[in-house]
PDB file of C-alpha atoms and ligand atoms in Angstrom:
ATOM      1  CA  MET A   1     -33.401 -23.316   0.917  1.00 73.00           C
ATOM      2  CA  THR A   2     -33.113 -27.057   1.012  1.00 91.00           C
ATOM      3  CA  PHE A   3     -29.881 -28.833   1.839  1.00 94.00           C
ATOM      4  CA  VAL A   4     -29.647 -30.342  -1.648  1.00 94.00           C
ATOM      5  CA  ARG A   5     -29.915 -26.899  -3.207  1.00 95.00           C
ATOM      6  CA  LEU A   6     -27.117 -25.624  -0.943  1.00 95.00           C
ATOM      7  CA  CYS A   7     -24.926 -28.530  -1.972  1.00 96.00           C
ATOM      8  CA  ASN A   8     -25.549 -27.831  -5.670  1.00 96.00           C
ATOM      9  CA  ILE A   9     -24.609 -24.176  -5.258  1.00 96.00           C
ATOM     10  CA  ALA A  10     -21.427 -25.141  -3.325  1.00 97.00           C
ATOM     11  CA  LEU A  11     -20.452 -27.656  -6.046  1.00 97.00           C
ATOM     12  CA  MET A  12     -21.069 -25.041  -8.760  1.00 97.00           C
ATOM     13  CA  ILE A  13     -18.841 -22.554  -6.921  1.00 97.00           C
ATOM     14  CA  LEU A  14     -16.119 -25.213  -6.545  1.00 97.00           C
ATOM     15  CA  LEU A  15     -16.342 -26.017 -10.258  1.00 97.00           C
ATOM     16  CA  VAL A  16     -16.012 -22.370 -11.294  1.00 97.00           C
ATOM     17  CA  LEU A  17     -13.141 -21.882  -8.825  1.00 96.00           C
ATOM     18  CA  SER A  18     -11.234 -24.954 -10.090  1.00 96.00           C
ATOM     19  CA  LEU A  19     -11.705 -23.895 -13.732  1.00 95.00           C
ATOM     20  CA  GLY A  20     -10.510 -20.384 -12.854  1.00 94.00           C
ATOM     21  CA  LEU A  21      -7.512 -21.801 -10.997  1.00 93.00           C
ATOM     22  CA  HIS A  22      -6.728 -24.002 -13.967  1.00 90.00           C
ATOM     23  CA  LEU A  23      -6.801 -20.946 -16.287  1.00 89.00           C
ATOM     24  CA  VAL A  24      -4.474 -18.982 -13.997  1.00 88.00           C
ATOM     25  CA  LEU A  25      -1.997 -21.809 -13.299  1.00 85.00           C
ATOM     26  CA  ARG A  26      -2.094 -23.338 -16.783  1.00 82.00           C
ATOM     27  CA  ARG A  27       1.310 -24.471 -18.055  1.00 78.00           C
ATOM     28  CA  THR A  28       2.371 -23.763 -21.605  1.00 80.00           C
ATOM     29  CA  ALA A  29       2.134 -26.897 -23.707  1.00 79.00           C
ATOM     30  CA  GLY A  30       5.809 -26.833 -24.772  1.00 82.00           C
ATOM     31  CA  GLN A  31       7.108 -26.749 -21.204  1.00 81.00           C
ATOM     32  CA  PRO A  32       8.204 -30.133 -19.830  1.00 79.00           C
ATOM     33  CA  ASN A  33       6.734 -31.457 -16.610  1.00 79.00           C
ATOM     34  CA  PRO A  34       8.835 -31.003 -13.488  1.00 80.00           C
ATOM     35  CA  ASP A  35      11.392 -33.770 -12.824  1.00 80.00           C
ATOM     36  CA  LEU A  36      10.603 -35.223  -9.397  1.00 82.00           C
ATOM     37  CA  PHE A  37      13.549 -37.675  -9.476  1.00 80.00           C
ATOM     38  CA  PRO A  38      15.954 -36.115 -11.985  1.00 79.00           C
ATOM     39  CA  ASP A  39      18.859 -38.496 -11.319  1.00 77.00           C
ATOM     40  CA  MET A  40      19.015 -40.167 -14.739  1.00 76.00           C
ATOM     41  CA  VAL A  41      17.050 -37.661 -16.794  1.00 76.00           C
ATOM     42  CA  HIS A  42      19.927 -35.418 -17.759  1.00 77.00           C
ATOM     43  CA  THR A  43      22.777 -37.771 -18.653  1.00 77.00           C
ATOM     44  CA  ALA A  44      25.969 -36.311 -20.048  1.00 76.00           C
ATOM     45  CA  ARG A  45      26.346 -36.803 -23.810  1.00 85.00           C
ATOM     46  CA  TYR A  46      29.513 -36.546 -25.846  1.00 91.00           C
ATOM     47  CA  ASN A  47      29.893 -35.720 -29.512  1.00 94.00           C
ATOM     48  CA  ALA A  48      31.738 -38.324 -31.575  1.00 93.00           C
ATOM     49  CA  PHE A  49      34.980 -36.361 -31.744  1.00 94.00           C
ATOM     50  CA  ALA A  50      34.828 -34.686 -28.309  1.00 94.00           C
ATOM     51  CA  PRO A  51      37.356 -35.626 -25.610  1.00 94.00           C
ATOM     52  CA  ASN A  52      35.883 -38.098 -23.111  1.00 93.00           C
ATOM     53  CA  PRO A  53      37.129 -38.713 -19.561  1.00 92.00           C
ATOM     54  CA  TYR A  54      35.334 -42.053 -19.266  1.00 91.00           C
ATOM     55  CA  PHE A  55      37.594 -43.967 -21.668  1.00 92.00           C
ATOM     56  CA  ALA A  56      41.277 -44.715 -21.148  1.00 91.00           C
ATOM     57  CA  SER A  57      42.037 -43.387 -24.640  1.00 91.00           C
ATOM     58  CA  GLY A  58      40.369 -40.059 -23.726  1.00 93.00           C
ATOM     59  CA  ALA A  59      38.360 -40.164 -26.994  1.00 94.00           C
ATOM     60  CA  THR A  60      34.605 -40.673 -27.434  1.00 94.00           C
ATOM     61  CA  LEU A  61      34.712 -42.538 -30.748  1.00 93.00           C
ATOM     62  CA  GLN A  62      36.122 -45.998 -30.050  1.00 90.00           C
ATOM     63  CA  VAL A  63      37.857 -48.350 -32.456  1.00 85.00           C
ATOM     64  CA  PRO A  64      35.556 -51.400 -32.897  1.00 79.00           C
ATOM     65  CA  ASP A  65      36.588 -54.486 -30.945  1.00 78.00           C
ATOM     66  CA  PRO A  66      38.683 -56.731 -33.237  1.00 76.00           C
ATOM     67  CA  ARG A  67      36.385 -59.662 -32.377  1.00 75.00           C
ATOM     68  CA  THR A  68      33.393 -57.914 -34.007  1.00 69.00           C
ATOM     69  CA  SER A  69      32.722 -57.827 -37.742  1.00 62.00           C
ATOM     70  CA  PRO A  70      30.860 -55.170 -39.715  1.00 62.00           C
ATOM     71  CA  HIS A  71      27.458 -56.484 -40.841  1.00 63.00           C
ATOM     72  CA  ASN A  72      28.371 -56.345 -44.514  1.00 60.00           C
ATOM     73  CA  GLY A  73      31.783 -57.986 -44.213  1.00 61.00           C
ATOM     74  CA  ALA A  74      35.163 -56.291 -44.364  1.00 62.00           C
ATOM     75  CA  PRO A  75      35.374 -53.057 -46.365  1.00 66.00           C
ATOM     76  CA  LEU A  76      36.134 -53.847 -49.990  1.00 79.00           C
ATOM     77  CA  GLY A  77      39.076 -51.488 -50.424  1.00 86.00           C
ATOM     78  CA  TYR A  78      38.176 -50.569 -53.999  1.00 91.00           C
ATOM     79  CA  GLY A  79      36.684 -47.203 -54.907  1.00 90.00           C
ATOM     80  CA  PRO A  80      34.393 -46.485 -57.880  1.00 92.00           C
ATOM     81  CA  GLY A  81      35.734 -45.703 -61.363  1.00 93.00           C
ATOM     82  CA  ALA A  82      37.419 -47.449 -64.279  1.00 94.00           C
ATOM     83  CA  GLN A  83      40.904 -47.511 -62.714  1.00 95.00           C
ATOM     84  CA  GLU A  84      39.673 -49.171 -59.546  1.00 94.00           C
ATOM     85  CA  ALA A  85      37.603 -51.589 -61.666  1.00 95.00           C
ATOM     86  CA  ALA A  86      40.786 -52.602 -63.491  1.00 96.00           C
ATOM     87  CA  ARG A  87      42.575 -53.111 -60.161  1.00 95.00           C
ATOM     88  CA  ALA A  88      39.677 -55.241 -58.843  1.00 95.00           C
ATOM     89  CA  ALA A  89      39.664 -57.195 -62.123  1.00 95.00           C
ATOM     90  CA  ARG A  90      43.353 -57.966 -61.610  1.00 96.00           C
ATOM     91  CA  ASP A  91      43.316 -58.751 -57.866  1.00 94.00           C
ATOM     92  CA  LEU A  92      39.965 -60.272 -56.924  1.00 94.00           C
ATOM     93  CA  ARG A  93      38.995 -63.909 -57.353  1.00 94.00           C
ATOM     94  CA  ASN A  94      35.580 -65.369 -56.650  1.00 94.00           C
ATOM     95  CA  PRO A  95      36.020 -67.073 -53.257  1.00 92.00           C
ATOM     96  CA  LEU A  96      32.985 -69.272 -53.993  1.00 91.00           C
ATOM     97  CA  SER A  97      32.740 -72.104 -56.432  1.00 87.00           C
ATOM     98  CA  ALA A  98      29.921 -73.178 -58.701  1.00 79.00           C
ATOM     99  CA  GLN A  99      30.648 -76.698 -57.483  1.00 82.00           C
ATOM    100  CA  GLU A 100      28.650 -75.838 -54.351  1.00 86.00           C
ATOM    101  CA  PRO A 101      25.018 -76.166 -55.452  1.00 90.00           C
ATOM    102  CA  ALA A 102      23.843 -74.009 -52.527  1.00 93.00           C
ATOM    103  CA  SER A 103      25.942 -71.021 -53.710  1.00 94.00           C
ATOM    104  CA  LEU A 104      24.686 -71.300 -57.269  1.00 94.00           C
ATOM    105  CA  GLU A 105      21.112 -71.763 -56.075  1.00 94.00           C
ATOM    106  CA  ARG A 106      21.406 -68.621 -53.925  1.00 94.00           C
ATOM    107  CA  GLY A 107      23.026 -66.793 -56.869  1.00 95.00           C
ATOM    108  CA  LYS A 108      19.993 -67.632 -58.988  1.00 95.00           C
ATOM    109  CA  ILE A 109      17.665 -66.139 -56.369  1.00 95.00           C
ATOM    110  CA  VAL A 110      19.803 -62.990 -56.077  1.00 95.00           C
ATOM    111  CA  PHE A 111      19.951 -62.682 -59.865  1.00 96.00           C
ATOM    112  CA  SER A 112      16.209 -63.047 -60.341  1.00 95.00           C
ATOM    113  CA  ASN A 113      15.478 -60.486 -57.624  1.00 95.00           C
ATOM    114  CA  PHE A 114      18.158 -57.893 -58.333  1.00 96.00           C
ATOM    115  CA  CYS A 115      19.491 -58.333 -61.871  1.00 97.00           C
ATOM    116  CA  GLN A 116      16.828 -60.004 -63.974  1.00 97.00           C
ATOM    117  CA  PRO A 117      14.491 -56.957 -63.897  1.00 97.00           C
ATOM    118  CA  CYS A 118      16.933 -55.244 -66.285  1.00 97.00           C
ATOM    119  CA  HIS A 119      19.182 -58.004 -67.593  1.00 97.00           C
ATOM    120  CA  GLY A 120      16.392 -60.505 -68.332  1.00 96.00           C
ATOM    121  CA  SER A 121      16.119 -64.113 -67.206  1.00 94.00           C
ATOM    122  CA  ALA A 122      18.826 -65.290 -69.645  1.00 93.00           C
ATOM    123  CA  GLY A 123      20.926 -62.119 -69.211  1.00 95.00           C
ATOM    124  CA  ARG A 124      20.175 -60.874 -72.721  1.00 94.00           C
ATOM    125  CA  GLY A 125      19.333 -57.334 -71.596  1.00 95.00           C
ATOM    126  CA  ASP A 126      15.598 -57.700 -72.154  1.00 95.00           C
ATOM    127  CA  GLY A 127      14.131 -57.521 -68.633  1.00 96.00           C
ATOM    128  CA  PRO A 128      10.741 -55.926 -67.834  1.00 96.00           C
ATOM    129  CA  VAL A 129      12.369 -52.647 -66.719  1.00 97.00           C
ATOM    130  CA  VAL A 130      13.960 -52.342 -70.158  1.00 96.00           C
ATOM    131  CA  ALA A 131      10.587 -53.107 -71.786  1.00 95.00           C
ATOM    132  CA  ARG A 132       9.326 -49.985 -69.993  1.00 96.00           C
ATOM    133  CA  GLY A 133      12.017 -47.743 -71.418  1.00 95.00           C
ATOM    134  CA  PHE A 134      15.144 -48.135 -69.234  1.00 96.00           C
ATOM    135  CA  PRO A 135      18.310 -48.117 -71.413  1.00 96.00           C
ATOM    136  CA  ALA A 136      19.020 -51.748 -72.327  1.00 96.00           C
ATOM    137  CA  PRO A 137      22.199 -53.258 -70.842  1.00 97.00           C
ATOM    138  CA  PRO A 138      24.473 -55.245 -73.159  1.00 96.00           C
ATOM    139  CA  SER A 139      23.848 -59.001 -73.094  1.00 96.00           C
ATOM    140  CA  LEU A 140      25.677 -60.767 -70.291  1.00 96.00           C
ATOM    141  CA  ALA A 141      26.037 -63.718 -72.643  1.00 93.00           C
ATOM    142  CA  ALA A 142      27.963 -61.590 -75.163  1.00 94.00           C
ATOM    143  CA  GLU A 143      31.702 -61.999 -75.635  1.00 94.00           C
ATOM    144  CA  HIS A 144      32.451 -58.705 -73.902  1.00 95.00           C
ATOM    145  CA  ALA A 145      30.836 -59.742 -70.606  1.00 96.00           C
ATOM    146  CA  GLN A 146      32.267 -63.260 -70.899  1.00 96.00           C
ATOM    147  CA  ALA A 147      35.766 -61.811 -71.159  1.00 96.00           C
ATOM    148  CA  LEU A 148      35.399 -59.598 -68.070  1.00 97.00           C
ATOM    149  CA  PRO A 149      37.223 -61.218 -65.123  1.00 97.00           C
ATOM    150  CA  ASP A 150      35.196 -62.117 -62.018  1.00 97.00           C
ATOM    151  CA  GLY A 151      36.844 -59.247 -60.115  1.00 96.00           C
ATOM    152  CA  HIS A 152      35.572 -56.781 -62.718  1.00 97.00           C
ATOM    153  CA  LEU A 153      32.017 -58.144 -62.461  1.00 97.00           C
ATOM    154  CA  PHE A 154      32.296 -57.831 -58.690  1.00 96.00           C
ATOM    155  CA  HIS A 155      33.364 -54.208 -59.070  1.00 96.00           C
ATOM    156  CA  ILE A 156      30.396 -53.490 -61.371  1.00 97.00           C
ATOM    157  CA  VAL A 157      27.914 -55.134 -58.991  1.00 96.00           C
ATOM    158  CA  THR A 158      29.490 -53.257 -56.070  1.00 94.00           C
ATOM    159  CA  HIS A 159      29.946 -49.758 -57.495  1.00 94.00           C
ATOM    160  CA  GLY A 160      27.772 -49.818 -60.614  1.00 95.00           C
ATOM    161  CA  GLN A 161      28.778 -48.714 -64.084  1.00 95.00           C
ATOM    162  CA  GLY A 162      27.170 -46.166 -66.411  1.00 95.00           C
ATOM    163  CA  ASN A 163      23.393 -46.435 -66.070  1.00 95.00           C
ATOM    164  CA  MET A 164      23.612 -49.325 -63.615  1.00 96.00           C
ATOM    165  CA  ALA A 165      23.704 -48.488 -59.904  1.00 95.00           C
ATOM    166  CA  GLY A 166      25.884 -50.388 -57.416  1.00 94.00           C
ATOM    167  CA  TYR A 167      24.348 -53.029 -55.167  1.00 94.00           C
ATOM    168  CA  ALA A 168      26.758 -52.809 -52.214  1.00 90.00           C
ATOM    169  CA  ALA A 169      24.011 -51.474 -49.950  1.00 87.00           C
ATOM    170  CA  GLN A 170      21.477 -54.169 -50.867  1.00 90.00           C
ATOM    171  CA  LEU A 171      23.655 -57.262 -51.275  1.00 91.00           C
ATOM    172  CA  SER A 172      26.300 -58.728 -48.970  1.00 90.00           C
ATOM    173  CA  GLN A 173      29.657 -59.454 -50.582  1.00 92.00           C
ATOM    174  CA  ALA A 174      28.866 -63.180 -50.487  1.00 92.00           C
ATOM    175  CA  ASP A 175      25.553 -62.620 -52.307  1.00 93.00           C
ATOM    176  CA  ARG A 176      27.307 -60.505 -54.953  1.00 95.00           C
ATOM    177  CA  TRP A 177      29.824 -63.311 -55.592  1.00 95.00           C
ATOM    178  CA  LYS A 178      26.961 -65.825 -55.759  1.00 95.00           C
ATOM    179  CA  ALA A 179      25.125 -63.683 -58.335  1.00 96.00           C
ATOM    180  CA  ILE A 180      28.355 -63.702 -60.363  1.00 97.00           C
ATOM    181  CA  LEU A 181      28.517 -67.514 -60.154  1.00 96.00           C
ATOM    182  CA  PHE A 182      25.031 -67.542 -61.631  1.00 96.00           C
ATOM    183  CA  VAL A 183      25.974 -65.074 -64.409  1.00 97.00           C
ATOM    184  CA  ARG A 184      28.851 -67.404 -65.325  1.00 96.00           C
ATOM    185  CA  SER A 185      26.460 -70.352 -65.419  1.00 95.00           C
ATOM    186  CA  LEU A 186      24.101 -68.366 -67.686  1.00 94.00           C
ATOM    187  CA  GLN A 187      27.054 -67.670 -69.964  1.00 94.00           C
ATOM    188  CA  ARG A 188      27.988 -71.362 -70.110  1.00 92.00           C
ATOM    189  CA  GLN A 189      24.381 -72.232 -70.941  1.00 88.00           C
ATOM    190  CA  GLY A 190      24.400 -69.539 -73.661  1.00 79.00           C
ATOM    191  CA  ASN A 191      27.568 -71.081 -75.130  1.00 74.00           C
ATOM    192  CA  ALA A 192      26.104 -74.559 -75.010  1.00 69.00           C
ATOM    193  CA  ALA A 193      22.983 -73.335 -76.812  1.00 69.00           C
ATOM    194  CA  ALA A 194      25.083 -71.502 -79.438  1.00 63.00           C
ATOM    195  CA  LEU A 195      27.057 -74.698 -80.040  1.00 60.00           C
ATOM    196  CA  GLY A 196      23.826 -76.622 -80.435  1.00 52.00           C
ATOM    197  CA  GLY A 197      24.396 -78.442 -77.140  1.00 41.00           C
ATOM    198  CA  SER A 198      21.889 -79.207 -74.422  1.00 39.00           C
ATOM    199  CA  ARG A 199      19.988 -76.221 -73.018  1.00 37.00           C
TER     200      ARG A 199
HETATM  201  C1  HEC B 201      18.279 -50.988 -63.291  1.00 79.40           C
HETATM  202  C2  HEC B 201      18.714 -51.901 -64.260  1.00 79.40           C
HETATM  203  C3  HEC B 201      19.858 -52.849 -63.910  1.00 79.40           C
HETATM  204  C4  HEC B 201      19.912 -53.742 -62.867  1.00 79.40           C
HETATM  205  C5  HEC B 201      18.855 -54.001 -61.816  1.00 79.40           C
HETATM  206  C6  HEC B 201      21.184 -54.401 -62.971  1.00 79.40           C
HETATM  207  N1  HEC B 201      21.875 -53.932 -64.041  1.00 79.40           N
HETATM  208 FE1  HEC B 201      23.668 -54.589 -64.687  1.00 79.40          FE
HETATM  209  N2  HEC B 201      23.662 -53.174 -66.151  1.00 79.40           N
HETATM  210  C7  HEC B 201      22.619 -52.298 -66.420  1.00 79.40           C
HETATM  211  C8  HEC B 201      23.013 -51.408 -67.483  1.00 79.40           C
HETATM  212  C9  HEC B 201      22.144 -50.305 -68.088  1.00 79.40           C
HETATM  213  C10 HEC B 201      24.330 -51.753 -67.844  1.00 79.40           C
HETATM  214  C11 HEC B 201      25.219 -51.076 -68.860  1.00 79.40           C
HETATM  215  C12 HEC B 201      26.058 -50.100 -68.058  1.00 79.40           C
HETATM  216  C13 HEC B 201      26.931 -49.188 -68.887  1.00 79.40           C
HETATM  217  O1  HEC B 201      26.395 -48.245 -69.460  1.00 79.40           O
HETATM  218  O2  HEC B 201      28.128 -49.429 -68.911  1.00 79.40           O
HETATM  219  C14 HEC B 201      24.694 -52.886 -66.997  1.00 79.40           C
HETATM  220  C15 HEC B 201      25.916 -53.536 -67.068  1.00 79.40           C
HETATM  221  C16 HEC B 201      26.221 -54.691 -66.380  1.00 79.40           C
HETATM  222  C17 HEC B 201      27.423 -55.466 -66.581  1.00 79.40           C
HETATM  223  C18 HEC B 201      28.529 -55.176 -67.583  1.00 79.40           C
HETATM  224  C19 HEC B 201      28.185 -55.831 -68.888  1.00 79.40           C
HETATM  225  C20 HEC B 201      29.193 -55.510 -69.981  1.00 79.40           C
HETATM  226  O3  HEC B 201      29.285 -56.299 -70.910  1.00 79.40           O
HETATM  227  O4  HEC B 201      29.848 -54.468 -69.871  1.00 79.40           O
HETATM  228  C21 HEC B 201      27.357 -56.513 -65.702  1.00 79.40           C
HETATM  229  C22 HEC B 201      28.374 -57.632 -65.548  1.00 79.40           C
HETATM  230  C23 HEC B 201      26.119 -56.378 -64.956  1.00 79.40           C
HETATM  231  N3  HEC B 201      25.465 -55.273 -65.397  1.00 79.40           N
HETATM  232  C24 HEC B 201      25.706 -57.252 -63.971  1.00 79.40           C
HETATM  233  C25 HEC B 201      24.594 -57.039 -63.175  1.00 79.40           C
HETATM  234  C26 HEC B 201      24.245 -57.868 -62.053  1.00 79.40           C
HETATM  235  C27 HEC B 201      25.007 -59.107 -61.606  1.00 79.40           C
HETATM  236  C28 HEC B 201      23.122 -57.325 -61.500  1.00 79.40           C
HETATM  237  C29 HEC B 201      22.377 -57.776 -60.256  1.00 79.40           C
HETATM  238  C30 HEC B 201      23.142 -57.765 -59.034  1.00 79.40           C
HETATM  239  C31 HEC B 201      22.739 -56.165 -62.311  1.00 79.40           C
HETATM  240  N4  HEC B 201      23.672 -56.030 -63.287  1.00 79.40           N
HETATM  241  C32 HEC B 201      21.629 -55.389 -62.099  1.00 79.40           C
HETATM  242  C33 HEC B 201      21.406 -52.270 -65.787  1.00 79.40           C
HETATM  243  C34 HEC B 201      21.089 -52.985 -64.644  1.00 79.40           C
END
């Protein structure tokens, strides 16, 4: 028997042995690997309402630092529904003014992205979504919408009304007020057109 042949046989035996060993010692797939340095692998976790020895207050859930602000501005403080809409109509004023061209410009962008699909480019309730069968909203240029106070519009854009969903999740409060500035400007343009003025 040549040396090379001996080597081949030895390698074959080693291969079979290692495969056999692998079969015998095989770990189940769901089992995690051993932790060699487990120091930071198993950190303690606390549920939101569980007591917590690490904070002076002894609670896990902490009150946000007063210097931070929620990403969507302060909570509005008005719930959904007609009664709350009436309260918002009474109390809220648009903090932005159409005198600032940037606000109105932004309002136009918000309106064309979020409102125009249903309300139409002039707010007449004839947007492409309506053309495909969505119930038509009343014209924003109509007397009814013109008479609604800014606070009421803000409540509608925030919480929705009837078939219209609220946009609190998609639009910041500032963007909602800017969209309302633009609705007002559409209404003024509608009036000017009705009076035969410039368009
Ligand atoms: C998916 C379609 C849709 C979109 C998008 C939409 N609306 Fe509406 N909107 C409606 C419908 C439908 C109504 C009528 C609701 C009802 O039944 O009272 C309405 C009602 C309104 C009213 C009350 C009008 C009135 O005379 O009572 C205002 C104001 C209004 N929408 C503003 C907006 C603004 C601003 C936006 C964008 C931020 C917007 N809407 C986006 C469908 C939509």
